[in-house]
Amino acid sequence: MTSPSETARSRRVPLPSAPNMRDLGGLPVSGGVVRTGVVFRSASLADLADEDQRALADLGIATVYDMRTAQEQAKKPDELPVSALLVPLDVLADDQGDASIGAAIMSGHTREVADLLEEGGAAAIIGKSYRKFIRLRSAHTAYEAFFRGLANPSRRGAALFHCATGKDRTGWAAVCLLRILGAEDDVILDDYLQTNADLMPTIQPVLDKAEADGVDPELVLPILTVHERNLAVADDEVKRVFGSFDAYLSEGLGLKDSTLEALRERFVE
């Protein structure tokens, strides 16, 4: 039997300019496994080198869903192969304040936001963001369009979805997709937490810069990594607002059973 760590290594797509990229294929779900080579997740593709653009094209990635804010996209647009269609999905369009804090930290401006991170502030900021994923109308619209796009029978080729670091907006999208496909909770959590290992080469310099600026890296770490408690916050908000995950899909995102079944037919083998 393949171990979770072996499965994680086999799903990584090691492109130097596309951090935190991996195939969701191979993960066990109800009735089989996720089909390989059809849906990928990553961090921003704004700095994608020419050779990595060719690698994306070679992977057959024809549609890219960008879940960053409009401001993030305008400031650093994706660099994609000409064969790829870009679909902008601004999850936080209705309330993007927390995204700007993360962007400041990733840009090396940790000292400017250090006061907000004191005494559990970082975990509180991330928790607030996950509640927004469930509550904001813009999040409903973005995630609905994402799942409808994935299920659309006229869409050809593989799909990739991402945000800035590929961990929160992207992470929740991956959690929802894997739940729709019938993955068990431990499988979903393993993929979610894999980001911490895959993203570390990118965030370590940010932690080093924070320390050099006199900011405790432990204050910053919760903003730059993912934790099981984030999903607990999201699930609590789902129950509070909708009562159940199924109701969140149907009432919040407006997804019909036919769309969910189309996703399963397309992505499970």
Short mmCIF file of C-alpha atoms in Angstrom, two decimals:
data_model
loop_
_atom_site.label_atom_id
_atom_site.label_comp_id
_atom_site.label_asym_id
_atom_site.label_seq_id
_atom_site.Cartn_x
_atom_site.Cartn_y
_atom_site.Cartn_z
CA MET A 1 0.00 0.00 0.00
CA THR A 2 1.28 3.46 -0.91
CA SER A 3 1.92 5.64 2.13
CA PRO A 4 0.50 9.18 2.38
CA SER A 5 4.02 10.62 2.08
CA GLU A 6 4.74 8.58 -1.07
CA THR A 7 1.43 9.69 -2.58
CA ALA A 8 2.26 13.32 -1.74
CA ARG A 9 5.66 13.10 -3.43
CA SER A 10 4.18 11.52 -6.55
CA ARG A 11 1.59 14.30 -6.89
CA ARG A 12 4.04 17.21 -6.66
CA VAL A 13 4.77 19.17 -9.81
CA PRO A 14 8.24 20.63 -9.11
CA LEU A 15 8.27 23.78 -11.24
CA PRO A 16 10.76 26.32 -9.84
CA SER A 17 8.57 29.34 -10.61
CA ALA A 18 5.24 27.72 -9.65
CA PRO A 19 5.40 26.94 -5.92
CA ASN A 20 3.02 24.64 -4.05
CA MET A 21 1.83 22.94 -7.23
CA ARG A 22 0.43 19.46 -7.21
CA ASP A 23 -1.96 17.13 -8.98
CA LEU A 24 -5.08 16.10 -7.06
CA GLY A 25 -4.97 12.87 -9.03
CA GLY A 26 -4.41 9.60 -7.21
CA LEU A 27 -6.23 10.54 -4.02
CA PRO A 28 -8.72 7.86 -2.92
CA VAL A 29 -12.39 8.82 -3.13
CA SER A 30 -15.72 7.03 -3.10
CA GLY A 31 -15.79 4.57 -5.98
CA GLY A 32 -12.14 4.91 -6.98
CA VAL A 33 -9.46 7.60 -7.09
CA VAL A 34 -9.23 11.12 -8.46
CA ARG A 35 -8.24 10.93 -12.11
CA THR A 36 -4.60 11.87 -12.70
CA GLY A 37 -3.58 14.83 -14.84
CA VAL A 38 -6.94 16.61 -14.97
CA VAL A 39 -7.01 19.02 -12.02
CA PHE A 40 -4.09 20.78 -10.33
CA ARG A 41 -3.67 23.34 -7.53
CA SER A 42 -0.85 25.83 -7.02
CA ALA A 43 0.23 29.21 -5.73
CA SER A 44 0.32 32.31 -7.94
CA LEU A 45 1.56 31.92 -11.50
CA ALA A 46 2.53 35.58 -11.78
CA ASP A 47 6.25 34.78 -12.01
CA LEU A 48 5.97 31.73 -14.24
CA ALA A 49 9.17 31.34 -16.23
CA ASP A 50 9.09 30.56 -19.95
CA GLU A 51 10.21 26.96 -19.42
CA ASP A 52 7.55 26.46 -16.77
CA GLN A 53 4.92 27.93 -19.09
CA ARG A 54 5.92 25.22 -21.55
CA ALA A 55 5.67 22.64 -18.76
CA LEU A 56 2.10 23.79 -18.00
CA ALA A 57 1.22 23.45 -21.66
CA ASP A 58 2.80 19.98 -21.74
CA LEU A 59 0.61 18.99 -18.77
CA GLY A 60 -2.40 19.86 -20.89
CA ILE A 61 -3.53 22.67 -18.57
CA ALA A 62 -6.01 24.61 -20.68
CA THR A 63 -7.98 26.51 -18.01
CA VAL A 64 -6.56 28.44 -15.06
CA TYR A 65 -8.86 29.70 -12.28
CA ASP A 66 -7.28 32.66 -10.46
CA MET A 67 -8.93 33.16 -7.05
CA ARG A 68 -6.91 36.22 -6.07
CA THR A 69 -8.47 39.65 -5.64
CA ALA A 70 -8.79 41.92 -8.66
CA GLN A 71 -6.09 44.13 -7.13
CA GLU A 72 -3.72 41.18 -6.73
CA GLN A 73 -4.37 40.09 -10.29
CA ALA A 74 -3.84 43.60 -11.68
CA LYS A 75 -0.61 44.10 -9.74
CA LYS A 76 0.90 40.74 -10.67
CA PRO A 77 -1.04 39.07 -13.52
CA ASP A 78 -0.52 35.41 -14.27
CA GLU A 79 2.09 34.56 -16.89
CA LEU A 80 0.45 31.71 -18.79
CA PRO A 81 1.06 29.77 -21.97
CA VAL A 82 -0.97 31.17 -24.86
CA SER A 83 -2.97 27.95 -24.97
CA ALA A 84 -4.42 28.49 -21.46
CA LEU A 85 -7.67 30.32 -20.76
CA LEU A 86 -7.58 32.53 -17.65
CA VAL A 87 -10.74 32.68 -15.54
CA PRO A 88 -10.59 35.35 -12.79
CA LEU A 89 -12.60 34.45 -9.66
CA ASP A 90 -12.29 37.11 -6.94
CA VAL A 91 -13.33 35.19 -3.83
CA LEU A 92 -12.82 38.17 -1.50
CA ALA A 93 -14.20 40.93 -3.74
CA ASP A 94 -16.73 41.94 -1.07
CA ASP A 95 -14.19 42.15 1.77
CA GLN A 96 -10.49 41.81 0.98
CA GLY A 97 -8.88 43.41 4.05
CA ASP A 98 -7.32 40.21 5.35
CA ALA A 99 -5.78 39.39 1.96
CA SER A 100 -3.86 42.67 2.09
CA ILE A 101 -2.27 41.68 5.42
CA GLY A 102 -1.00 38.42 3.95
CA ALA A 103 0.28 40.25 0.88
CA ALA A 104 2.17 42.72 3.09
CA ILE A 105 3.87 39.88 4.94
CA MET A 106 4.81 38.02 1.75
CA SER A 107 6.26 41.27 0.41
CA GLY A 108 8.54 41.54 3.44
CA HIS A 109 6.63 44.31 5.24
CA THR A 110 6.08 42.29 8.40
CA ARG A 111 7.07 45.06 10.78
CA GLU A 112 4.24 47.26 9.51
CA VAL A 113 1.59 44.67 10.51
CA ALA A 114 3.38 43.11 13.50
CA ASP A 115 0.99 44.63 16.05
CA LEU A 116 -1.93 42.86 14.38
CA LEU A 117 -0.19 39.50 14.85
CA GLU A 118 0.36 39.76 18.61
CA GLU A 119 -1.47 37.52 21.12
CA GLY A 120 -3.04 35.14 18.62
CA GLY A 121 -3.86 37.87 16.13
CA ALA A 122 -2.55 35.91 13.15
CA ALA A 123 -4.78 32.91 13.88
CA ALA A 124 -7.74 35.25 14.36
CA ILE A 125 -7.09 36.92 10.98
CA ILE A 126 -6.96 33.59 9.20
CA GLY A 127 -10.08 32.36 10.99
CA LYS A 128 -11.92 35.50 9.88
CA SER A 129 -10.89 34.82 6.28
CA TYR A 130 -12.26 31.27 6.39
CA ARG A 131 -15.58 32.53 7.70
CA LYS A 132 -15.65 34.95 4.77
CA PHE A 133 -15.25 32.04 2.34
CA ILE A 134 -18.55 30.71 3.67
CA ARG A 135 -20.42 33.97 4.17
CA LEU A 136 -19.48 36.44 1.42
CA ARG A 137 -21.63 36.66 -1.68
CA SER A 138 -18.48 37.14 -3.77
CA ALA A 139 -17.11 33.86 -2.39
CA HIS A 140 -20.36 32.08 -3.25
CA THR A 141 -20.21 33.49 -6.78
CA ALA A 142 -16.56 32.58 -7.27
CA TYR A 143 -16.78 29.03 -5.94
CA GLU A 144 -20.02 28.39 -7.82
CA ALA A 145 -18.37 29.49 -11.06
CA PHE A 146 -15.35 27.33 -10.27
CA PHE A 147 -17.34 24.13 -9.79
CA ARG A 148 -19.64 24.83 -12.72
CA GLY A 149 -16.58 25.49 -14.87
CA LEU A 150 -14.92 22.25 -13.82
CA ALA A 151 -18.11 20.31 -14.56
CA ASN A 152 -18.83 22.01 -17.90
CA PRO A 153 -18.77 19.30 -20.58
CA SER A 154 -17.55 21.80 -23.18
CA ARG A 155 -14.37 22.53 -21.20
CA ARG A 156 -11.39 20.71 -22.67
CA GLY A 157 -8.04 19.79 -21.19
CA ALA A 158 -6.81 19.94 -17.61
CA ALA A 159 -7.66 22.67 -15.09
CA LEU A 160 -5.53 24.46 -12.51
CA PHE A 161 -6.77 26.66 -9.67
CA HIS A 162 -4.74 28.97 -7.46
CA CYS A 163 -4.67 32.09 -5.30
CA ALA A 164 -1.64 33.97 -3.97
CA THR A 165 0.11 31.20 -2.03
CA GLY A 166 -2.26 28.36 -2.85
CA LYS A 167 -3.19 27.64 0.74
CA ASP A 168 -6.46 29.31 1.89
CA ARG A 169 -8.78 30.31 -0.96
CA THR A 170 -7.27 27.47 -2.97
CA GLY A 171 -7.24 25.20 0.07
CA TRP A 172 -10.96 25.61 0.70
CA ALA A 173 -11.71 25.00 -2.98
CA ALA A 174 -9.70 21.76 -2.86
CA VAL A 175 -11.43 20.67 0.36
CA CYS A 176 -14.84 21.21 -1.20
CA LEU A 177 -13.92 19.44 -4.44
CA LEU A 178 -12.54 16.42 -2.60
CA ARG A 179 -15.63 16.26 -0.40
CA ILE A 180 -17.86 16.38 -3.47
CA LEU A 181 -15.84 13.54 -4.98
CA GLY A 182 -16.25 11.47 -1.81
CA ALA A 183 -12.82 11.64 -0.16
CA GLU A 184 -12.55 10.73 3.52
CA ASP A 185 -11.70 13.45 6.04
CA ASP A 186 -8.15 12.17 6.63
CA VAL A 187 -7.37 12.23 2.90
CA ILE A 188 -8.70 15.78 2.61
CA LEU A 189 -6.72 16.92 5.64
CA ASP A 190 -3.50 15.31 4.38
CA ASP A 191 -3.74 17.20 1.08
CA TYR A 192 -4.63 20.43 2.88
CA LEU A 193 -1.66 20.18 5.26
CA GLN A 194 0.75 19.13 2.50
CA THR A 195 0.89 22.83 1.62
CA ASN A 196 3.02 23.44 4.70
CA ALA A 197 5.79 21.24 3.32
CA ASP A 198 5.43 22.28 -0.32
CA LEU A 199 5.34 26.01 0.46
CA MET A 200 8.21 26.08 2.97
CA PRO A 201 10.94 26.98 0.41
CA THR A 202 8.86 30.05 -0.45
CA ILE A 203 7.97 31.16 3.06
CA GLN A 204 11.33 30.50 4.76
CA PRO A 205 12.88 33.69 3.33
CA VAL A 206 9.85 35.62 4.59
CA LEU A 207 10.38 34.21 8.09
CA ASP A 208 14.08 35.05 7.90
CA LYS A 209 13.27 38.61 6.84
CA ALA A 210 10.81 38.98 9.72
CA GLU A 211 13.42 37.84 12.21
CA ALA A 212 15.99 40.21 10.71
CA ASP A 213 13.46 43.02 11.18
CA GLY A 214 13.01 42.15 14.84
CA VAL A 215 9.68 40.35 14.47
CA ASP A 216 9.28 36.90 16.04
CA PRO A 217 8.78 34.43 13.14
CA GLU A 218 6.35 32.48 15.33
CA LEU A 219 3.97 35.46 15.13
CA VAL A 220 4.06 35.32 11.34
CA LEU A 221 3.93 31.56 10.85
CA PRO A 222 0.14 31.12 11.27
CA ILE A 223 -0.45 33.56 8.41
CA LEU A 224 1.93 31.71 6.11
CA THR A 225 0.89 28.12 6.86
CA VAL A 226 -2.31 26.08 7.14
CA HIS A 227 -3.74 24.39 10.21
CA GLU A 228 -6.52 21.93 10.94
CA ARG A 229 -8.23 24.60 13.05
CA ASN A 230 -8.82 26.67 9.89
CA LEU A 231 -11.05 23.96 8.47
CA ALA A 232 -12.81 23.64 11.83
CA VAL A 233 -13.62 27.36 11.66
CA ALA A 234 -14.96 27.00 8.13
CA ASP A 235 -17.04 23.96 9.01
CA ASP A 236 -18.48 25.70 12.07
CA GLU A 237 -19.48 28.62 9.84
CA VAL A 238 -21.04 26.23 7.33
CA LYS A 239 -23.15 24.69 10.09
CA ARG A 240 -24.05 28.09 11.54
CA VAL A 241 -25.12 29.64 8.24
CA PHE A 242 -26.41 26.67 6.25
CA GLY A 243 -26.82 23.77 8.66
CA SER A 244 -24.79 21.27 6.64
CA PHE A 245 -22.16 21.01 3.92
CA ASP A 246 -24.74 19.71 1.44
CA ALA A 247 -26.90 22.76 2.12
CA TYR A 248 -23.86 25.02 1.65
CA LEU A 249 -23.36 23.51 -1.81
CA SER A 250 -27.03 23.73 -2.80
CA GLU A 251 -28.17 26.93 -1.08
CA GLY A 252 -24.92 28.89 -0.78
CA LEU A 253 -23.29 27.96 -4.08
CA GLY A 254 -26.46 27.08 -5.96
CA LEU A 255 -25.04 23.78 -7.21
CA LYS A 256 -27.54 21.22 -8.43
CA ASP A 257 -27.19 17.48 -7.94
CA SER A 258 -26.57 17.16 -11.68
CA THR A 259 -23.49 19.40 -11.41
CA LEU A 260 -22.12 17.43 -8.46
CA GLU A 261 -22.67 14.18 -10.32
CA ALA A 262 -20.96 15.61 -13.41
CA LEU A 263 -17.92 16.43 -11.27
CA ARG A 264 -17.80 12.87 -9.97
CA GLU A 265 -18.13 11.41 -13.44
CA ARG A 266 -15.40 13.64 -14.80
CA PHE A 267 -12.82 13.38 -12.03
CA VAL A 268 -13.22 9.89 -10.52
CA GLU A 269 -11.89 6.74 -12.10
#
